[in-house]
Short mmCIF file of C-alpha atoms in Angstrom, two decimals:
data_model
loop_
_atom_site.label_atom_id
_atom_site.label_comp_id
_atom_site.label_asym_id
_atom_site.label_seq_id
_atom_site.Cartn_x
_atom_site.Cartn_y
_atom_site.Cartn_z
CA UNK A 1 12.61 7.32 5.52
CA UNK A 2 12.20 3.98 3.54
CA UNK A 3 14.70 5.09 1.13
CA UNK A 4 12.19 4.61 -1.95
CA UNK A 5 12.86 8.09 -3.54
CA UNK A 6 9.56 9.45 -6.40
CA UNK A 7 9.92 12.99 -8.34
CA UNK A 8 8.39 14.83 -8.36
CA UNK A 9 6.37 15.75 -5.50
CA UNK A 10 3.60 17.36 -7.00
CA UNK A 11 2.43 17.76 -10.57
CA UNK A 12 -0.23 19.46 -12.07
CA UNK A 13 -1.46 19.40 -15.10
CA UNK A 14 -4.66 19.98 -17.64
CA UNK A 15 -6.55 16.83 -19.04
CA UNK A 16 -5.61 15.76 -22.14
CA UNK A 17 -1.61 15.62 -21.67
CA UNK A 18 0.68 13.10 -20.58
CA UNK A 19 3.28 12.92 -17.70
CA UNK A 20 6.07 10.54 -16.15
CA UNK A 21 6.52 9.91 -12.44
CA UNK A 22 9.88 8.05 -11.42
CA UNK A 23 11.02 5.70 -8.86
CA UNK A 24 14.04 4.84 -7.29
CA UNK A 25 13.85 1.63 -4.84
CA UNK A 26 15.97 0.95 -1.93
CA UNK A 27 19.22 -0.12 -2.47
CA UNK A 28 19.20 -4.10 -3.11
CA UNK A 29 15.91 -4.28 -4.04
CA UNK A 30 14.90 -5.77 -7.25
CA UNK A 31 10.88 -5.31 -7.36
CA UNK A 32 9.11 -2.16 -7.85
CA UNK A 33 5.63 -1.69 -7.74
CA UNK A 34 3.48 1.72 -8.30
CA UNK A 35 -0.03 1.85 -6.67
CA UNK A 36 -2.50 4.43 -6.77
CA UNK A 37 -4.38 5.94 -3.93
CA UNK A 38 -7.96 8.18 -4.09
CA UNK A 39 -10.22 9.01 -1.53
CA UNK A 40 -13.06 6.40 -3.21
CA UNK A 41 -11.06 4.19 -4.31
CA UNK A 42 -8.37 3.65 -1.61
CA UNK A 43 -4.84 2.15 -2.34
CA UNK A 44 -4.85 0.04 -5.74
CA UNK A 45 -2.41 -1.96 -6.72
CA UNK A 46 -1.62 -0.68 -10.72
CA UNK A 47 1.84 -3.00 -11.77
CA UNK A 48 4.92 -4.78 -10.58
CA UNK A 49 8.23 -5.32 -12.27
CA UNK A 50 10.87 -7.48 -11.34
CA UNK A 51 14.62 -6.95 -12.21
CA UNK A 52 13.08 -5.36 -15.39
CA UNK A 53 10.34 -7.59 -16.52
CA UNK A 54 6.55 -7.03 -16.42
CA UNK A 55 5.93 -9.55 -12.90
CA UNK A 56 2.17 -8.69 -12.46
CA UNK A 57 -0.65 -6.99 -13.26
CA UNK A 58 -3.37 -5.10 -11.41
CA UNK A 59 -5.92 -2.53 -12.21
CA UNK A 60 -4.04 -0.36 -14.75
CA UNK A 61 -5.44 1.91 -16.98
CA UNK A 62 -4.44 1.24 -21.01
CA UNK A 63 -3.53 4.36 -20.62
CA UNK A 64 -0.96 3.86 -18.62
CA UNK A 65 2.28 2.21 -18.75
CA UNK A 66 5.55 1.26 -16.76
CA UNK A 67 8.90 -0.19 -17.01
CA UNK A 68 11.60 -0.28 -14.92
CA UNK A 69 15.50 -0.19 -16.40
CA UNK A 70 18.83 -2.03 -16.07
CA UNK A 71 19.29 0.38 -12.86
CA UNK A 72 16.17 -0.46 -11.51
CA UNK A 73 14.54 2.64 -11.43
CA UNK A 74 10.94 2.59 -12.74
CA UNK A 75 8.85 4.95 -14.59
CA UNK A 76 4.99 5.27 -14.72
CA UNK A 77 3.65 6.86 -17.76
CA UNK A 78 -0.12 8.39 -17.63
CA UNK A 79 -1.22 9.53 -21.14
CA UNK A 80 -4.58 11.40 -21.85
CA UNK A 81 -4.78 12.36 -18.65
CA UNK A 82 -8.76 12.54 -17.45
CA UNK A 83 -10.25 14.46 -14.65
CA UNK A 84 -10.19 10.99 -12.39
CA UNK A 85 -6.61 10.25 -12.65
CA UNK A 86 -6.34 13.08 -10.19
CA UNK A 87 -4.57 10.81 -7.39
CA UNK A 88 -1.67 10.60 -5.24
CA UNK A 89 0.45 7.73 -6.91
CA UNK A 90 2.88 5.12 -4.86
CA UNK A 91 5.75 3.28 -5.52
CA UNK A 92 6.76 0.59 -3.57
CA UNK A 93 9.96 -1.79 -3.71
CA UNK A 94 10.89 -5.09 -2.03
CA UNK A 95 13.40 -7.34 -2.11
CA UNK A 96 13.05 -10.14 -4.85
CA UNK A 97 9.30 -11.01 -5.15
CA UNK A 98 8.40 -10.32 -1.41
CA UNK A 99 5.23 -8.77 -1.63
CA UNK A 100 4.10 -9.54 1.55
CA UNK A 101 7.51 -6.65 2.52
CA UNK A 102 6.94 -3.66 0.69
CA UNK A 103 7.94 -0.23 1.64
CA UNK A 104 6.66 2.41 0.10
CA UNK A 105 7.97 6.21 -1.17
CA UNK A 106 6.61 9.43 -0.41
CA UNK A 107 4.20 9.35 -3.58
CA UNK A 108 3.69 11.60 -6.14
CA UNK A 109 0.50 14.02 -6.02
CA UNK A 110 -1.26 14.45 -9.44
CA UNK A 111 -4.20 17.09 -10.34
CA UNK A 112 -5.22 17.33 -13.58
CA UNK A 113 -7.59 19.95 -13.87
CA UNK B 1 -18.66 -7.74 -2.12
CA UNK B 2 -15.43 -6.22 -1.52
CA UNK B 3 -12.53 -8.72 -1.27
CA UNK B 4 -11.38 -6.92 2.19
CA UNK B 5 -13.66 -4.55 4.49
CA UNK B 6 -11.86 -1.95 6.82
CA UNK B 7 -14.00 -0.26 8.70
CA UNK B 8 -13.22 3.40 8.14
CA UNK B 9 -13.82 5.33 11.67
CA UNK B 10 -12.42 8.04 12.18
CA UNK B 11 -11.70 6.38 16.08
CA UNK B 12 -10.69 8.54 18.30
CA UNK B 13 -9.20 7.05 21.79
CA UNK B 14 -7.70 9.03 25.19
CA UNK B 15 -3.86 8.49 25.01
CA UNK B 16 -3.24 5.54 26.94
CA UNK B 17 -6.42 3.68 25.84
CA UNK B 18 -5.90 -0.19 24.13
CA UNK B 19 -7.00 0.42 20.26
CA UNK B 20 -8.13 -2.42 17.96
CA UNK B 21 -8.59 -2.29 14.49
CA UNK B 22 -10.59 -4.99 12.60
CA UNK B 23 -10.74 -6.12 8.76
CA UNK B 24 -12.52 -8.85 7.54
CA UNK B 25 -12.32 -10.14 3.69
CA UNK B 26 -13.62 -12.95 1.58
CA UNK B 27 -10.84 -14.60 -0.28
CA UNK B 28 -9.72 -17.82 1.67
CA UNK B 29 -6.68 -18.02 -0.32
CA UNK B 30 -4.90 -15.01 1.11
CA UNK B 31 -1.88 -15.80 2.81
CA UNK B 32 0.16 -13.05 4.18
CA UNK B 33 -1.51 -10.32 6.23
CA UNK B 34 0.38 -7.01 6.62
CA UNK B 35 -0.61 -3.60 8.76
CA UNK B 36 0.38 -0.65 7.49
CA UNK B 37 0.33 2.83 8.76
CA UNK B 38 -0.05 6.01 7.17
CA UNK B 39 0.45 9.79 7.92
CA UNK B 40 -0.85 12.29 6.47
CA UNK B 41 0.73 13.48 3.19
CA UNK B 42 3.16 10.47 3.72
CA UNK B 43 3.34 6.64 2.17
CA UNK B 44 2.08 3.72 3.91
CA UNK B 45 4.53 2.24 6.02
CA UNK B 46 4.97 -1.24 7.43
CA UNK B 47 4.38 -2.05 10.69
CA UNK B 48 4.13 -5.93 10.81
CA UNK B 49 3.21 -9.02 8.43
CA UNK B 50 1.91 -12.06 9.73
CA UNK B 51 1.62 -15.64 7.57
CA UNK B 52 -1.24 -17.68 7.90
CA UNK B 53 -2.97 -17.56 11.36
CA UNK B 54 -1.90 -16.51 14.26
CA UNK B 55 -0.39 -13.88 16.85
CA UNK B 56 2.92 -11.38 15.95
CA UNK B 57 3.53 -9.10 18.77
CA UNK B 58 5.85 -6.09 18.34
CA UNK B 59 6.32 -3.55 21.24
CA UNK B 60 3.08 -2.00 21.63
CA UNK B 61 1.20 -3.87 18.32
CA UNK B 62 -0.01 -7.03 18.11
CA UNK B 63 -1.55 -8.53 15.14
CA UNK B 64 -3.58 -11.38 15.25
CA UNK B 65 -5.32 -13.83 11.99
CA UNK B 66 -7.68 -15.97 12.75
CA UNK B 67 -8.52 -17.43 9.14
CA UNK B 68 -12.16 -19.52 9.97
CA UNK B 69 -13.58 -16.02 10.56
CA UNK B 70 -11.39 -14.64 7.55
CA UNK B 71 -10.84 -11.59 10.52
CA UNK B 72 -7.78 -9.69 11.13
CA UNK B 73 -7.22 -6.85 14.02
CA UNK B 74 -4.50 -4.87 15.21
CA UNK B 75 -3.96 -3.97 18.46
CA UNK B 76 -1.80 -1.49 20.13
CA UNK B 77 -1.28 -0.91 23.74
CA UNK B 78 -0.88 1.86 25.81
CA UNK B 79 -1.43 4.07 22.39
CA UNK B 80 0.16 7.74 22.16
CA UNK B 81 -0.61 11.04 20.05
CA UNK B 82 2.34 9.48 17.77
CA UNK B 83 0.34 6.67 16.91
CA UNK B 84 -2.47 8.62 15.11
CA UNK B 85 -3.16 7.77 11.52
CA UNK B 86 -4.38 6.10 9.27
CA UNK B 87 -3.88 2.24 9.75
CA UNK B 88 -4.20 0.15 6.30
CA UNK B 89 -4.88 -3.93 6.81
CA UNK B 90 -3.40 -5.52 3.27
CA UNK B 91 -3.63 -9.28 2.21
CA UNK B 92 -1.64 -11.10 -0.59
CA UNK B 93 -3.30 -12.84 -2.69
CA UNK B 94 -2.32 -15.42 -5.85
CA UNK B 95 -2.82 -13.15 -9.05
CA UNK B 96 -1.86 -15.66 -11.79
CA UNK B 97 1.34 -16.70 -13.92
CA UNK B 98 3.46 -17.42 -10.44
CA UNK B 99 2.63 -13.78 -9.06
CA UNK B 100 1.10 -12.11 -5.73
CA UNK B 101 -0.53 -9.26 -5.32
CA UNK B 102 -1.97 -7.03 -2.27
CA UNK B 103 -4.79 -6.06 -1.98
CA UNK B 104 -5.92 -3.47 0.92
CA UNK B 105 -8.45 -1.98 2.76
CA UNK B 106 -9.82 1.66 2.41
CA UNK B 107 -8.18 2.52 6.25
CA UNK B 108 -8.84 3.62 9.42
CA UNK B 109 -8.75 6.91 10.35
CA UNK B 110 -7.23 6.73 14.23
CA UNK B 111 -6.93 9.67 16.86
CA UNK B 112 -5.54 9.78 19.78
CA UNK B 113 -6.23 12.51 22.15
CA UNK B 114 -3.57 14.07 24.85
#
């Protein structure tokens, strides 16, 4: 157990709608990052906050968006959800900007069908 | 060309066999290497990082850079059924305004058989 905690487990859903996946990171740590992982595409690095700011920026939809509040918990909003956004989803934390020290949750599996 | 190739298997190795797992990638200004092993249904977790090149050993893994060949491998001794997964190389990389990012490799896929 890494002690990143993400609800929910699973989600399903029809194209079209939105959702919200949260994050909790371990205790102490101040980064959170969310990835996403499909078969073709592999793990990809979406966005990273840092004690509540926007730190960096990876291959993120527009149609999504993330921030992460004063008790560091972070939320990844997915909105007109497509067929392809069918993925499991990751959130990582670390402490201060260690990216090279990330541990990762369980993930959260989306199907939008 | 991808910015980090991981050869995907799936490998499958006799319990007790030495396994080594390769990626290669093209960006020379990677820094920090990291392994990462995943179960199925499960998130990656770490296993070891290494900085710059060189050799990390930890129990049965040991990691090794070697930064003229832009080639990383993993190896782990004496391997067990425990040990089979899928093994993720990832590299950080300098992704603008004072940031990192890391970027990984599609996996291994790694059996090993009783």
């Amino acid at each position: 157990d890494s002690g990143v905690t993400q609800t929910p487990k699973h989600l399903i859903t029809a194209t079209g709608q939105r959702v919200t996946l949260r994050c909790s990171p371990r205790s102490g740590d101040l980064s959170v990052y969310w990835y996403q992982q499909s078969l073709d595409q592999g793990l990809q690095f979406l966005i990273q906050y840092y004690n509540g700011e926007e730190r960096a920026k990876g291959n993120i939809l527009e149609r999504f968006s993330a921030q992460q509040f004063p008790d560091l918990h972070s939320e990844l909003n997915l909105s007109s959800l497509e067929l392809g956004d069918s993925a499991l989803y990751f959130c990582a934390s670390s402490v201060g900007d260690s990216v090279h020290e990330q541990y990762f949750g369980p993930g959260t599996r989306l199907t939008v069908t | 060309q991808k910015e980090v190739e991981q050869d995907p298997g799936p490998l499958s190795v006799p319990e007790g066999a030495i396994v080594s797992l390769n990626c290669t990638y093209s960006n020379s200004a990677f820094q920090y290497f990291m392994w990462y092993r995943q179960y199925s249904r499960k998130g990656p977790e770490l296993l070891m990082y290494t900085y710059s090149s060189g050799n990390k050993e930890d129990g049965r893994f040991t990691a090794q850079v070697d930064k003229s060949s832009k080639y990383i491998s993993l190896f782990i001794r004496d391997s067990q059924p425990s040990d089979s997964a899928t093994y993720l190389c990832a590299m950080s990389g300098y992704s603008g305004a004072g940031s990192y990012q890391l970027t990984f490799g599609k996996g291994t896929k790694l059996s090993v058989i009783p």
